[in-house]
mmCIF file of C-alpha atoms in Angstrom:
data_model
loop_
_atom_site.group_PDB
_atom_site.id
_atom_site.type_symbol
_atom_site.label_atom_id
_atom_site.label_comp_id
_atom_site.label_asym_id
_atom_site.label_seq_id
_atom_site.Cartn_x
_atom_site.Cartn_y
_atom_site.Cartn_z
ATOM 1 C CA UNK I 1 16.780 -19.994 32.002
ATOM 2 C CA UNK I 2 15.745 -17.152 29.462
ATOM 3 C CA UNK I 3 12.829 -14.971 30.228
ATOM 4 C CA UNK I 4 9.827 -15.406 28.043
ATOM 5 C CA UNK I 5 9.407 -12.315 25.957
ATOM 6 C CA UNK I 6 5.938 -12.945 24.580
ATOM 7 C CA UNK I 7 4.791 -13.742 20.939
ATOM 8 C CA UNK I 8 7.530 -12.718 18.386
ATOM 9 C CA UNK I 9 4.626 -11.774 16.141
ATOM 10 C CA UNK I 10 3.384 -8.985 18.177
ATOM 11 C CA UNK I 11 6.564 -8.225 20.358
ATOM 12 C CA UNK I 12 7.468 -4.437 20.174
ATOM 13 C CA UNK I 13 10.426 -3.483 18.512
ATOM 14 C CA UNK I 14 11.733 0.026 18.120
ATOM 15 C CA UNK I 15 14.108 0.417 14.906
ATOM 16 C CA UNK I 16 14.196 4.339 15.185
ATOM 17 C CA UNK I 17 17.925 4.305 15.842
ATOM 18 C CA UNK I 18 18.754 2.283 12.739
ATOM 19 C CA UNK I 19 20.302 5.141 10.422
ATOM 20 C CA UNK I 20 19.423 4.829 6.778
ATOM 21 C CA UNK I 21 22.468 5.421 4.752
ATOM 22 C CA UNK I 22 20.577 5.759 1.426
ATOM 23 C CA UNK I 23 18.889 8.960 0.186
ATOM 24 C CA UNK I 24 15.598 8.063 -1.483
ATOM 25 C CA UNK I 25 15.589 10.169 -4.925
ATOM 26 C CA UNK I 26 12.677 10.135 -7.463
ATOM 27 C CA UNK I 27 9.327 8.489 -7.300
ATOM 28 C CA UNK I 28 8.845 4.782 -7.112
ATOM 29 C CA UNK I 29 6.395 3.589 -9.619
ATOM 30 C CA UNK I 30 3.519 1.471 -8.575
ATOM 31 C CA UNK I 31 3.753 -2.013 -10.194
ATOM 32 C CA UNK I 32 0.345 -3.011 -8.914
ATOM 33 C CA UNK I 33 -1.624 -4.068 -11.957
ATOM 34 C CA UNK I 34 -4.970 -5.265 -10.365
ATOM 35 C CA UNK I 35 -7.708 -5.138 -7.950
ATOM 36 C CA UNK I 36 -8.677 -6.398 -5.417
ATOM 37 C CA UNK I 37 -5.570 -7.829 -3.708
ATOM 38 C CA UNK I 38 -6.852 -9.259 -0.287
ATOM 39 C CA UNK I 39 -7.183 -13.153 -0.501
ATOM 40 C CA UNK I 40 -10.736 -13.109 0.716
ATOM 41 C CA UNK I 41 -11.798 -10.739 -2.139
ATOM 42 C CA UNK I 42 -9.858 -12.154 -5.165
ATOM 43 C CA UNK I 43 -11.272 -14.398 -7.759
ATOM 44 C CA UNK I 44 -8.394 -17.023 -8.531
ATOM 45 C CA UNK I 45 -9.684 -17.091 -12.028
ATOM 46 C CA UNK I 46 -9.390 -13.391 -12.802
ATOM 47 C CA UNK I 47 -7.630 -12.580 -16.048
ATOM 48 C CA UNK I 48 -4.488 -11.389 -14.434
ATOM 49 C CA UNK I 49 -4.067 -14.649 -12.651
ATOM 50 C CA UNK I 50 -4.218 -16.745 -15.936
ATOM 51 C CA UNK I 51 -0.887 -18.313 -16.548
ATOM 52 C CA UNK I 52 0.871 -15.825 -14.337
ATOM 53 C CA UNK I 53 3.798 -15.558 -11.857
ATOM 54 C CA UNK I 54 1.787 -15.088 -8.606
ATOM 55 C CA UNK I 55 2.998 -13.312 -5.592
ATOM 56 C CA UNK I 56 1.160 -14.607 -2.207
ATOM 57 C CA UNK I 57 2.649 -12.230 0.640
ATOM 58 C CA UNK I 58 1.690 -11.771 4.082
ATOM 59 C CA UNK I 59 0.148 -8.489 4.888
ATOM 60 C CA UNK I 60 3.198 -6.703 6.550
ATOM 61 C CA UNK I 61 5.859 -7.731 3.973
ATOM 62 C CA UNK I 62 5.343 -4.624 1.711
ATOM 63 C CA UNK I 63 5.940 -2.560 4.497
ATOM 64 C CA UNK I 64 9.196 -4.058 5.752
ATOM 65 C CA UNK I 65 10.598 -4.409 2.038
ATOM 66 C CA UNK I 66 11.675 -0.963 0.877
ATOM 67 C CA UNK I 67 12.042 -2.350 -2.613
ATOM 68 C CA UNK I 68 8.779 -4.385 -2.769
ATOM 69 C CA UNK I 69 6.994 -2.952 -5.767
ATOM 70 C CA UNK I 70 10.282 -2.951 -8.210
ATOM 71 C CA UNK I 71 12.059 -6.131 -6.962
ATOM 72 C CA UNK I 72 9.118 -8.342 -5.842
ATOM 73 C CA UNK I 73 5.855 -7.047 -7.119
ATOM 74 C CA UNK I 74 6.952 -6.286 -10.714
ATOM 75 C CA UNK I 75 5.653 -8.644 -13.586
ATOM 76 C CA UNK I 76 3.587 -10.654 -10.965
ATOM 77 C CA UNK I 77 -0.229 -10.985 -9.804
ATOM 78 C CA UNK I 78 -0.671 -10.765 -6.147
ATOM 79 C CA UNK I 79 -2.793 -11.555 -3.079
ATOM 80 C CA UNK I 80 -2.018 -10.690 0.314
ATOM 81 C CA UNK I 81 -3.300 -12.510 3.674
ATOM 82 C CA UNK I 82 -2.532 -12.543 7.200
ATOM 83 C CA UNK I 83 -1.963 -16.296 8.508
ATOM 84 C CA UNK I 84 -2.296 -15.249 12.112
ATOM 85 C CA UNK I 85 -5.430 -13.114 12.097
ATOM 86 C CA UNK I 86 -7.490 -13.926 8.980
ATOM 87 C CA UNK I 87 -10.425 -15.901 9.568
ATOM 88 C CA UNK I 88 -11.738 -18.710 7.098
ATOM 89 C CA UNK I 89 -8.700 -19.617 5.951
ATOM 90 C CA UNK I 90 -9.844 -23.054 4.244
ATOM 91 C CA UNK I 91 -11.133 -20.767 1.526
ATOM 92 C CA UNK I 92 -7.505 -19.729 1.039
ATOM 93 C CA UNK I 93 -6.433 -23.148 0.269
ATOM 94 C CA UNK I 94 -9.141 -23.688 -2.161
ATOM 95 C CA UNK I 95 -8.198 -20.574 -4.040
ATOM 96 C CA UNK I 96 -4.555 -21.289 -3.946
ATOM 97 C CA UNK I 97 -5.598 -24.840 -5.600
ATOM 98 C CA UNK I 98 -7.806 -22.856 -7.947
ATOM 99 C CA UNK I 99 -4.815 -20.944 -8.965
ATOM 100 C CA UNK I 100 -3.033 -23.953 -9.897
ATOM 101 C CA UNK I 101 -5.701 -25.921 -11.659
ATOM 102 C CA UNK I 102 -7.965 -23.286 -13.258
ATOM 103 C CA UNK I 103 -5.740 -20.112 -13.804
ATOM 104 C CA UNK I 104 -2.784 -22.495 -14.362
ATOM 105 C CA UNK I 105 -0.329 -20.023 -12.946
ATOM 106 C CA UNK I 106 3.118 -20.444 -13.891
ATOM 107 C CA UNK I 107 4.892 -20.096 -10.489
ATOM 108 C CA UNK I 108 3.915 -19.014 -6.994
ATOM 109 C CA UNK I 109 6.303 -17.008 -4.759
ATOM 110 C CA UNK I 110 5.276 -16.802 -0.983
ATOM 111 C CA UNK I 111 6.752 -13.852 0.675
ATOM 112 C CA UNK I 112 6.640 -14.067 4.522
ATOM 113 C CA UNK I 113 8.029 -12.200 7.575
ATOM 114 C CA UNK I 114 10.644 -13.847 9.821
ATOM 115 C CA UNK I 115 8.058 -14.097 12.724
ATOM 116 C CA UNK I 116 6.814 -17.833 13.508
ATOM 117 C CA UNK I 117 3.046 -16.991 12.803
ATOM 118 C CA UNK I 118 4.097 -16.161 9.120
ATOM 119 C CA UNK I 119 4.940 -19.540 8.273
ATOM 120 C CA UNK I 120 1.438 -20.514 8.165
ATOM 121 C CA UNK I 121 0.856 -18.761 4.928
ATOM 122 C CA UNK I 122 3.756 -21.379 3.546
ATOM 123 C CA UNK I 123 2.052 -24.220 4.836
ATOM 124 C CA UNK I 124 -1.262 -23.159 3.427
ATOM 125 C CA UNK I 125 0.552 -22.734 -0.031
ATOM 126 C CA UNK I 126 1.996 -26.268 0.428
ATOM 127 C CA UNK I 127 -1.343 -27.828 1.462
ATOM 128 C CA UNK I 128 -2.935 -26.465 -1.505
ATOM 129 C CA UNK I 129 -0.054 -27.549 -3.741
ATOM 130 C CA UNK I 130 -0.065 -30.966 -2.211
ATOM 131 C CA UNK I 131 -3.899 -31.389 -2.819
ATOM 132 C CA UNK I 132 -3.524 -30.168 -6.409
ATOM 133 C CA UNK I 133 -3.054 -32.401 -9.451
ATOM 134 C CA UNK I 134 -1.197 -29.819 -11.052
ATOM 135 C CA UNK I 135 2.232 -28.783 -9.809
ATOM 136 C CA UNK I 136 4.185 -25.430 -10.240
ATOM 137 C CA UNK I 137 7.571 -24.324 -8.937
ATOM 138 C CA UNK I 138 6.989 -22.555 -5.390
ATOM 139 C CA UNK I 139 9.535 -20.172 -4.009
ATOM 140 C CA UNK I 140 9.444 -19.175 -0.215
ATOM 141 C CA UNK I 141 11.369 -15.862 0.675
ATOM 142 C CA UNK I 142 11.514 -14.882 4.370
ATOM 143 C CA UNK I 143 11.814 -11.123 5.163
ATOM 144 C CA UNK I 144 13.572 -9.774 8.217
ATOM 145 C CA UNK I 145 11.546 -7.053 10.225
ATOM 146 C CA UNK I 146 14.487 -4.824 9.179
ATOM 147 C CA UNK I 147 13.605 -5.537 5.477
ATOM 148 C CA UNK I 148 16.795 -7.987 4.937
ATOM 149 C CA UNK I 149 16.119 -11.202 3.034
ATOM 150 C CA UNK I 150 16.751 -14.112 5.777
ATOM 151 C CA UNK I 151 16.336 -16.955 3.320
ATOM 152 C CA UNK I 152 15.138 -17.583 -0.358
ATOM 153 C CA UNK I 153 14.328 -21.308 -0.988
ATOM 154 C CA UNK I 154 12.625 -23.336 -3.630
ATOM 155 C CA UNK I 155 10.004 -25.516 -1.846
ATOM 156 C CA UNK T 1 45.445 -9.667 -19.628
ATOM 157 C CA UNK T 2 42.340 -9.106 -21.874
ATOM 158 C CA UNK T 3 43.807 -11.528 -24.610
ATOM 159 C CA UNK T 4 43.906 -14.446 -22.017
ATOM 160 C CA UNK T 5 40.183 -13.674 -20.836
ATOM 161 C CA UNK T 6 39.257 -14.520 -24.198
ATOM 162 C CA UNK T 7 41.271 -17.781 -24.514
ATOM 163 C CA UNK T 8 40.124 -21.171 -23.830
ATOM 164 C CA UNK T 9 41.377 -22.699 -20.727
ATOM 165 C CA UNK T 10 42.933 -25.633 -22.308
ATOM 166 C CA UNK T 11 45.409 -23.557 -24.345
ATOM 167 C CA UNK T 12 46.199 -21.370 -20.930
ATOM 168 C CA UNK T 13 46.888 -24.401 -19.044
ATOM 169 C CA UNK T 14 49.278 -25.909 -21.921
ATOM 170 C CA UNK T 15 51.012 -22.792 -21.863
ATOM 171 C CA UNK T 16 51.075 -21.974 -18.198
ATOM 172 C CA UNK T 17 50.670 -25.273 -16.148
ATOM 173 C CA UNK T 18 51.166 -23.405 -12.896
ATOM 174 C CA UNK T 19 47.693 -21.803 -13.338
ATOM 175 C CA UNK T 20 46.153 -25.240 -12.655
ATOM 176 C CA UNK T 21 47.266 -25.293 -9.074
ATOM 177 C CA UNK T 22 45.842 -21.652 -8.790
ATOM 178 C CA UNK T 23 42.400 -22.807 -10.043
ATOM 179 C CA UNK T 24 42.285 -25.734 -7.752
ATOM 180 C CA UNK T 25 42.807 -23.514 -4.719
ATOM 181 C CA UNK T 26 39.605 -21.955 -5.595
ATOM 182 C CA UNK T 27 37.758 -25.493 -6.248
ATOM 183 C CA UNK T 28 37.671 -24.524 -10.151
ATOM 184 C CA UNK T 29 37.535 -27.854 -11.434
ATOM 185 C CA UNK T 30 38.601 -27.006 -15.088
ATOM 186 C CA UNK T 31 42.011 -28.853 -14.893
ATOM 187 C CA UNK T 32 40.925 -32.588 -15.681
ATOM 188 C CA UNK T 33 38.150 -31.356 -18.266
ATOM 189 C CA UNK T 34 38.695 -33.132 -21.516
ATOM 190 C CA UNK T 35 37.278 -30.462 -23.719
ATOM 191 C CA UNK T 36 38.815 -27.394 -22.006
ATOM 192 C CA UNK T 37 37.163 -24.984 -24.442
ATOM 193 C CA UNK T 38 35.615 -22.642 -21.927
ATOM 194 C CA UNK T 39 36.996 -19.122 -22.179
ATOM 195 C CA UNK T 40 38.670 -17.969 -18.836
ATOM 196 C CA UNK T 41 36.198 -14.987 -18.470
ATOM 197 C CA UNK T 42 33.555 -17.451 -18.641
ATOM 198 C CA UNK T 43 35.041 -19.671 -16.225
ATOM 199 C CA UNK T 44 35.308 -16.941 -13.680
ATOM 200 C CA UNK T 45 32.004 -15.602 -14.175
ATOM 201 C CA UNK T 46 30.405 -19.053 -13.881
ATOM 202 C CA UNK T 47 31.950 -19.745 -10.608
ATOM 203 C CA UNK T 48 30.488 -16.569 -9.014
ATOM 204 C CA UNK T 49 32.930 -16.065 -6.376
ATOM 205 C CA UNK T 50 32.608 -13.228 -3.730
ATOM 206 C CA UNK T 51 34.084 -10.141 -5.367
ATOM 207 C CA UNK T 52 37.199 -10.069 -3.174
ATOM 208 C CA UNK T 53 38.180 -13.670 -3.641
ATOM 209 C CA UNK T 54 37.757 -13.204 -7.416
ATOM 210 C CA UNK T 55 40.097 -9.993 -7.398
ATOM 211 C CA UNK T 56 42.720 -12.085 -5.648
ATOM 212 C CA UNK T 57 42.161 -15.134 -8.072
ATOM 213 C CA UNK T 58 42.764 -12.695 -10.861
ATOM 214 C CA UNK T 59 45.623 -11.147 -9.485
ATOM 215 C CA UNK T 60 47.278 -14.754 -8.913
ATOM 216 C CA UNK T 61 46.607 -15.530 -12.532
ATOM 217 C CA UNK T 62 48.159 -12.326 -13.680
ATOM 218 C CA UNK T 63 51.186 -13.136 -11.426
ATOM 219 C CA UNK T 64 51.807 -16.660 -13.628
ATOM 220 C CA UNK T 65 50.924 -14.851 -16.729
ATOM 221 C CA UNK T 66 53.168 -11.559 -16.313
ATOM 222 C CA UNK T 67 55.890 -12.737 -13.585
ATOM 223 C CA UNK T 68 57.365 -9.664 -12.118
ATOM 224 C CA UNK T 69 55.394 -7.171 -13.698
ATOM 225 C CA UNK T 70 52.435 -4.920 -12.431
ATOM 226 C CA UNK T 71 49.286 -5.465 -14.272
ATOM 227 C CA UNK T 72 45.840 -3.864 -14.250
ATOM 228 C CA UNK T 73 43.473 -6.650 -13.122
ATOM 229 C CA UNK T 74 39.991 -6.345 -15.219
ATOM 230 C CA UNK T 75 36.701 -6.875 -13.630
ATOM 231 C CA UNK T 76 34.677 -9.644 -14.903
ATOM 232 C CA UNK T 77 31.280 -8.434 -16.076
ATOM 233 C CA UNK T 78 28.705 -10.561 -14.098
ATOM 234 C CA UNK T 79 25.222 -11.144 -16.157
ATOM 235 C CA UNK T 80 23.599 -11.439 -12.650
ATOM 236 C CA UNK T 81 24.369 -9.892 -9.375
ATOM 237 C CA UNK T 82 26.655 -11.607 -6.881
ATOM 238 C CA UNK T 83 24.845 -14.268 -4.887
ATOM 239 C CA UNK T 84 24.357 -12.808 -1.345
ATOM 240 C CA UNK T 85 22.388 -15.858 0.090
ATOM 241 C CA UNK T 86 22.076 -19.796 -0.760
ATOM 242 C CA UNK T 87 19.455 -20.920 -2.756
ATOM 243 C CA UNK T 88 18.446 -24.282 -3.561
ATOM 244 C CA UNK T 89 18.089 -25.851 -7.058
ATOM 245 C CA UNK T 90 14.910 -24.585 -8.715
ATOM 246 C CA UNK T 91 12.343 -27.347 -9.301
ATOM 247 C CA UNK T 92 13.237 -28.189 -12.934
ATOM 248 C CA UNK T 93 17.065 -28.192 -12.071
ATOM 249 C CA UNK T 94 16.427 -30.578 -9.313
ATOM 250 C CA UNK T 95 14.625 -32.908 -11.402
ATOM 251 C CA UNK T 96 17.822 -33.160 -13.552
ATOM 252 C CA UNK T 97 19.947 -33.389 -10.508
ATOM 253 C CA UNK T 98 17.872 -36.380 -9.085
ATOM 254 C CA UNK T 99 18.176 -38.026 -12.758
ATOM 255 C CA UNK T 100 21.922 -37.951 -12.251
ATOM 256 C CA UNK T 101 21.599 -39.963 -9.116
ATOM 257 C CA UNK T 102 20.453 -43.151 -11.392
ATOM 258 C CA UNK T 103 22.917 -42.351 -13.900
ATOM 259 C CA UNK T 104 25.837 -42.112 -11.300
ATOM 260 C CA UNK T 105 24.734 -45.756 -10.244
ATOM 261 C CA UNK T 106 25.149 -46.887 -13.727
ATOM 262 C CA UNK T 107 28.517 -45.290 -14.103
ATOM 263 C CA UNK T 108 29.516 -46.824 -10.596
ATOM 264 C CA UNK T 109 29.092 -50.344 -11.955
ATOM 265 C CA UNK T 110 31.316 -49.757 -15.103
ATOM 266 C CA UNK T 111 34.505 -50.950 -13.233
ATOM 267 C CA UNK T 112 32.919 -54.116 -11.893
ATOM 268 C CA UNK T 113 31.287 -54.549 -15.536
ATOM 269 C CA UNK T 114 34.783 -54.370 -17.199
ATOM 270 C CA UNK T 115 36.322 -56.704 -14.580
ATOM 271 C CA UNK T 116 33.624 -59.313 -14.910
ATOM 272 C CA UNK T 117 33.296 -58.777 -18.814
ATOM 273 C CA UNK T 118 32.187 -61.869 -20.669
ATOM 274 C CA UNK T 119 31.319 -61.618 -24.389
ATOM 275 C CA UNK T 120 31.328 -65.372 -24.871
ATOM 276 C CA UNK T 121 28.090 -66.221 -23.339
ATOM 277 C CA UNK T 122 24.567 -64.638 -24.160
ATOM 278 C CA UNK T 123 24.178 -63.680 -20.456
ATOM 279 C CA UNK T 124 27.431 -61.912 -20.300
ATOM 280 C CA UNK T 125 26.699 -60.021 -23.677
ATOM 281 C CA UNK T 126 22.977 -59.129 -22.390
ATOM 282 C CA UNK T 127 24.773 -57.318 -19.454
ATOM 283 C CA UNK T 128 26.493 -55.015 -21.669
ATOM 284 C CA UNK T 129 23.324 -54.521 -23.898
ATOM 285 C CA UNK T 130 21.294 -53.680 -20.791
ATOM 286 C CA UNK T 131 23.889 -51.195 -19.673
ATOM 287 C CA UNK T 132 23.536 -49.567 -23.346
ATOM 288 C CA UNK T 133 20.015 -49.833 -23.329
ATOM 289 C CA UNK T 134 20.096 -47.623 -19.929
ATOM 290 C CA UNK T 135 22.541 -45.379 -21.398
ATOM 291 C CA UNK T 136 20.797 -44.728 -24.445
ATOM 292 C CA UNK T 137 17.138 -44.577 -23.391
ATOM 293 C CA UNK T 138 17.475 -42.980 -19.955
ATOM 294 C CA UNK T 139 20.863 -40.986 -19.783
ATOM 295 C CA UNK T 140 20.423 -39.988 -23.416
ATOM 296 C CA UNK T 141 16.810 -39.983 -24.806
ATOM 297 C CA UNK T 142 15.235 -39.132 -21.419
ATOM 298 C CA UNK T 143 17.963 -36.838 -19.515
ATOM 299 C CA UNK T 144 20.256 -35.418 -22.199
ATOM 300 C CA UNK T 145 17.371 -34.538 -24.573
ATOM 301 C CA UNK T 146 15.555 -32.574 -21.828
ATOM 302 C CA UNK T 147 19.077 -30.626 -21.677
ATOM 303 C CA UNK T 148 19.557 -30.263 -25.320
ATOM 304 C CA UNK T 149 16.072 -29.783 -26.605
ATOM 305 C CA UNK T 150 14.616 -27.582 -23.885
ATOM 306 C CA UNK T 151 16.991 -26.264 -21.128
ATOM 307 C CA UNK T 152 20.048 -25.187 -23.363
ATOM 308 C CA UNK T 153 17.656 -23.363 -25.746
ATOM 309 C CA UNK T 154 17.286 -20.823 -22.762
ATOM 310 C CA UNK T 155 20.685 -20.039 -23.337
ATOM 311 C CA UNK T 156 23.209 -18.649 -25.970
ATOM 312 C CA UNK T 157 24.306 -21.755 -28.107
ATOM 313 C CA UNK T 158 27.566 -19.789 -28.538
ATOM 314 C CA UNK T 159 28.469 -19.779 -24.882
ATOM 315 C CA UNK T 160 31.658 -21.837 -24.318
ATOM 316 C CA UNK T 161 30.169 -23.815 -21.428
ATOM 317 C CA UNK T 162 26.832 -24.770 -23.458
ATOM 318 C CA UNK T 163 29.243 -25.799 -26.402
ATOM 319 C CA UNK T 164 31.249 -27.912 -24.132
ATOM 320 C CA UNK T 165 28.167 -29.893 -22.687
ATOM 321 C CA UNK T 166 27.110 -30.605 -26.252
ATOM 322 C CA UNK T 167 30.623 -31.907 -27.098
ATOM 323 C CA UNK T 168 30.608 -34.039 -23.905
ATOM 324 C CA UNK T 169 27.137 -35.280 -25.088
ATOM 325 C CA UNK T 170 28.390 -36.166 -28.718
ATOM 326 C CA UNK T 171 31.680 -37.672 -27.339
ATOM 327 C CA UNK T 172 29.349 -39.906 -24.937
ATOM 328 C CA UNK T 173 27.505 -40.981 -27.936
ATOM 329 C CA UNK T 174 30.450 -41.797 -29.928
ATOM 330 C CA UNK T 175 31.614 -44.105 -27.078
ATOM 331 C CA UNK T 176 28.503 -45.841 -27.101
ATOM 332 C CA UNK T 177 28.498 -46.609 -30.820
ATOM 333 C CA UNK T 178 32.039 -47.955 -30.214
ATOM 334 C CA UNK T 179 31.148 -50.147 -27.370
ATOM 335 C CA UNK T 180 28.129 -51.619 -29.598
ATOM 336 C CA UNK T 181 30.549 -52.200 -32.544
ATOM 337 C CA UNK T 182 33.256 -53.807 -30.085
ATOM 338 C CA UNK T 183 30.513 -56.098 -28.736
ATOM 339 C CA UNK T 184 29.352 -57.132 -32.039
ATOM 340 C CA UNK T 185 33.036 -58.077 -32.982
ATOM 341 C CA UNK T 186 33.505 -59.812 -29.575
ATOM 342 C CA UNK T 187 36.151 -57.210 -28.995
ATOM 343 C CA UNK T 188 36.840 -57.378 -25.373
ATOM 344 C CA UNK T 189 39.633 -54.711 -25.191
ATOM 345 C CA UNK T 190 37.409 -52.389 -27.219
ATOM 346 C CA UNK T 191 34.217 -52.647 -25.058
ATOM 347 C CA UNK T 192 36.515 -52.139 -21.940
ATOM 348 C CA UNK T 193 38.357 -49.375 -23.265
ATOM 349 C CA UNK T 194 35.276 -47.235 -24.362
ATOM 350 C CA UNK T 195 33.158 -48.352 -21.322
ATOM 351 C CA UNK T 196 35.918 -46.858 -18.963
ATOM 352 C CA UNK T 197 36.147 -43.612 -21.314
ATOM 353 C CA UNK T 198 32.335 -43.439 -21.141
ATOM 354 C CA UNK T 199 32.327 -43.716 -17.173
ATOM 355 C CA UNK T 200 35.090 -41.195 -16.834
ATOM 356 C CA UNK T 201 33.443 -38.830 -19.141
ATOM 357 C CA UNK T 202 29.926 -38.883 -17.478
ATOM 358 C CA UNK T 203 31.463 -38.632 -13.932
ATOM 359 C CA UNK T 204 33.308 -35.251 -14.872
ATOM 360 C CA UNK T 205 30.368 -34.175 -16.790
ATOM 361 C CA UNK T 206 27.855 -34.634 -13.957
ATOM 362 C CA UNK T 207 30.156 -33.096 -11.468
ATOM 363 C CA UNK T 208 30.453 -29.945 -14.033
ATOM 364 C CA UNK T 209 26.739 -29.785 -14.397
ATOM 365 C CA UNK T 210 25.695 -30.339 -10.785
ATOM 366 C CA UNK T 211 28.237 -28.167 -9.175
ATOM 367 C CA UNK T 212 28.611 -25.357 -11.623
ATOM 368 C CA UNK T 213 26.152 -25.436 -14.782
ATOM 369 C CA UNK T 214 23.135 -25.892 -13.146
ATOM 370 C CA UNK T 215 23.801 -23.198 -10.415
ATOM 371 C CA UNK T 216 24.617 -20.902 -12.860
ATOM 372 C CA UNK T 217 21.623 -21.507 -15.052
ATOM 373 C CA UNK T 218 19.431 -21.045 -12.011
ATOM 374 C CA UNK T 219 21.037 -17.753 -11.156
ATOM 375 C CA UNK T 220 20.535 -16.542 -14.978
ATOM 376 C CA UNK T 221 16.875 -17.886 -15.319
ATOM 377 C CA UNK T 222 13.918 -15.503 -14.643
ATOM 378 C CA UNK T 223 11.262 -16.916 -12.483
ATOM 379 C CA UNK T 224 9.035 -17.040 -15.655
ATOM 380 C CA UNK T 225 11.503 -19.203 -17.375
ATOM 381 C CA UNK T 226 11.685 -21.397 -14.430
ATOM 382 C CA UNK T 227 7.883 -21.965 -14.575
ATOM 383 C CA UNK T 228 8.146 -22.590 -18.314
ATOM 384 C CA UNK T 229 10.943 -25.028 -18.082
ATOM 385 C CA UNK T 230 9.068 -26.893 -15.221
ATOM 386 C CA UNK T 231 6.321 -27.241 -17.377
ATOM 387 C CA UNK T 232 8.001 -28.521 -20.457
ATOM 388 C CA UNK T 233 9.959 -31.084 -18.489
ATOM 389 C CA UNK T 234 6.634 -32.283 -16.979
ATOM 390 C CA UNK T 235 5.417 -32.761 -20.728
ATOM 391 C CA UNK T 236 8.403 -34.449 -21.535
ATOM 392 C CA UNK T 237 8.081 -36.911 -18.732
ATOM 393 C CA UNK T 238 4.324 -37.498 -19.291
ATOM 394 C CA UNK T 239 5.366 -38.599 -23.039
ATOM 395 C CA UNK T 240 8.015 -41.099 -21.284
ATOM 396 C CA UNK T 241 5.184 -42.421 -18.847
ATOM 397 C CA UNK T 242 6.536 -45.286 -16.960
ATOM 398 C CA UNK T 243 9.806 -45.673 -18.757
ATOM 399 C CA UNK T 244 11.879 -44.073 -16.027
ATOM 400 C CA UNK T 245 10.679 -46.492 -13.356
ATOM 401 C CA UNK T 246 11.309 -49.446 -15.789
ATOM 402 C CA UNK T 247 15.007 -48.069 -16.083
ATOM 403 C CA UNK T 248 15.475 -47.802 -12.202
ATOM 404 C CA UNK T 249 14.387 -51.383 -12.272
ATOM 405 C CA UNK T 250 17.250 -52.221 -14.737
ATOM 406 C CA UNK T 251 19.913 -50.639 -12.670
ATOM 407 C CA UNK T 252 18.797 -52.692 -9.840
ATOM 408 C CA UNK T 253 18.857 -55.814 -11.898
ATOM 409 C CA UNK T 254 22.213 -54.917 -13.188
ATOM 410 C CA UNK T 255 23.630 -54.231 -9.670
ATOM 411 C CA UNK T 256 22.126 -57.516 -8.566
ATOM 412 C CA UNK T 257 23.776 -59.451 -11.432
ATOM 413 C CA UNK T 258 27.298 -57.708 -11.407
ATOM 414 C CA UNK T 259 27.884 -56.805 -7.727
ATOM 415 C CA UNK T 260 25.854 -59.678 -6.507
ATOM 416 C CA UNK T 261 27.921 -62.211 -8.531
ATOM 417 C CA UNK T 262 31.093 -60.646 -7.335
ATOM 418 C CA UNK T 263 29.844 -61.038 -3.685
ATOM 419 C CA UNK T 264 29.050 -64.752 -4.307
ATOM 420 C CA UNK T 265 32.457 -65.292 -6.051
ATOM 421 C CA UNK T 266 34.303 -63.625 -3.001
ATOM 422 C CA UNK T 267 32.399 -65.554 -0.429
ATOM 423 C CA UNK T 268 33.347 -68.883 -2.199
#
C-alpha cells in the first residue's frame, strides 16, 4: 500500500539540484499586449479579444515554462485563472462563452499544469464551449512542474 | 545524392526497385502509389521520422544508389521542427478524416456492387446511379471541394504532394465519367473496370491523406490558420445543410440493398 502524500497541487518539491545546461543570454522581450489579464478583471469583448487566438492559462504556468512569452504568449490575447483557489468561477464560464459568441475568437488554447486541480480550467473551458452556439478549435497543453510539455491535444 | 533527392519517386523506383523494400521498412507507402510524382526529399520530409531513423534511411538509400561507395548523406531541411510529442488531428482535419469514414463505407461496397452488377433492370441501374450520386455529391462536391477550395490553398500549389492529391481527384472524376458512359451503354465490363479502379484509387488516396498528408499539414499550419480553416469548413457545411445526413442514409440503403441481398441469397 502506498503512503498518502497529500494533494499533488500543494505538495512540496525541491528542484534546486536540477542543473540547467543552458546559459540565458540577452533580454527576452515581453509579448504581453493587454491589461488586465486576471479572469475576474477582463472584459471578454475588449478589442484585443476580437477574432483573436486566446490563451487561457493557469496562474502557475508562466513560472514553470521558461519560454512562455516567445513560445506561447506571442501573438495571442491572454487571461489567467486558478481553478483551485479562485472564487466565483461561474463568471469564468460566462466570459469564455462571451469570447466565443461575442468576441468571436479564432481559437482557444488552454495551458494548465500537470497537477490534478488544474484540469478544472480545461473543464471550465469545455463547459463554456458546450453551452455556446459557436464553436472554435480548442487546444489543451499540459505543462510539467519542470517546464516540460507533457501533452498537447486538440480537444 | 542531391540529384536523386529532386527526382520523383516513380523514376527512382523504376531505376532502383530495391529502394521499395527500404521504404517499406519505414512504413513509407509510396510503392503502390499510382502517381508517384512526389520528390524523394519531400517524401522524407513529410514522413517526419526521428532524425536518427532518417539518417539510417538515407544511408540505406545511398547504399542502393551508389553501391560500394562512400557517399555524403544530405540532411533534409524540415520546414517544422521534429515532432517530440503526439498530437491529435486538429478539429478541421478531424472533420475530413471523419468524412473519410463514410467514403470508405462506399468504397467497401464496390466489390459486392461489381459481383451483383445488373444493368438490365432499372433497379440494378439505380444502384449504380445512387453510388455515383454519393461519389459526385458527397465525396467530390462536399469533401474534395473543401480540400481543393479551402485546405490546399493554405499550401504551395507547386508542392509535389499537393499536385499528387489534385491528380488523384482528377483521375477519380475521370473514372466516374467513364462509369456513367458505360452505364448509358449498358457496358457491364466498362462499369466493373472503372468501379474497381475508382475503389482502389480512393483506398490508396485516403490512406495517404489520413496517415501522411493531414498530419503533415497539421504540423505546418499555424494556430491562426487552424482557426480560419475551421471557420471556413463550418461555412461550407452550413451551405450544404442536411445533405450530409441524406448521404449517410443513402449509404445505409445501398448497404442494405447490396449486402442485404447477398446475405439473403447465401441463406436460400
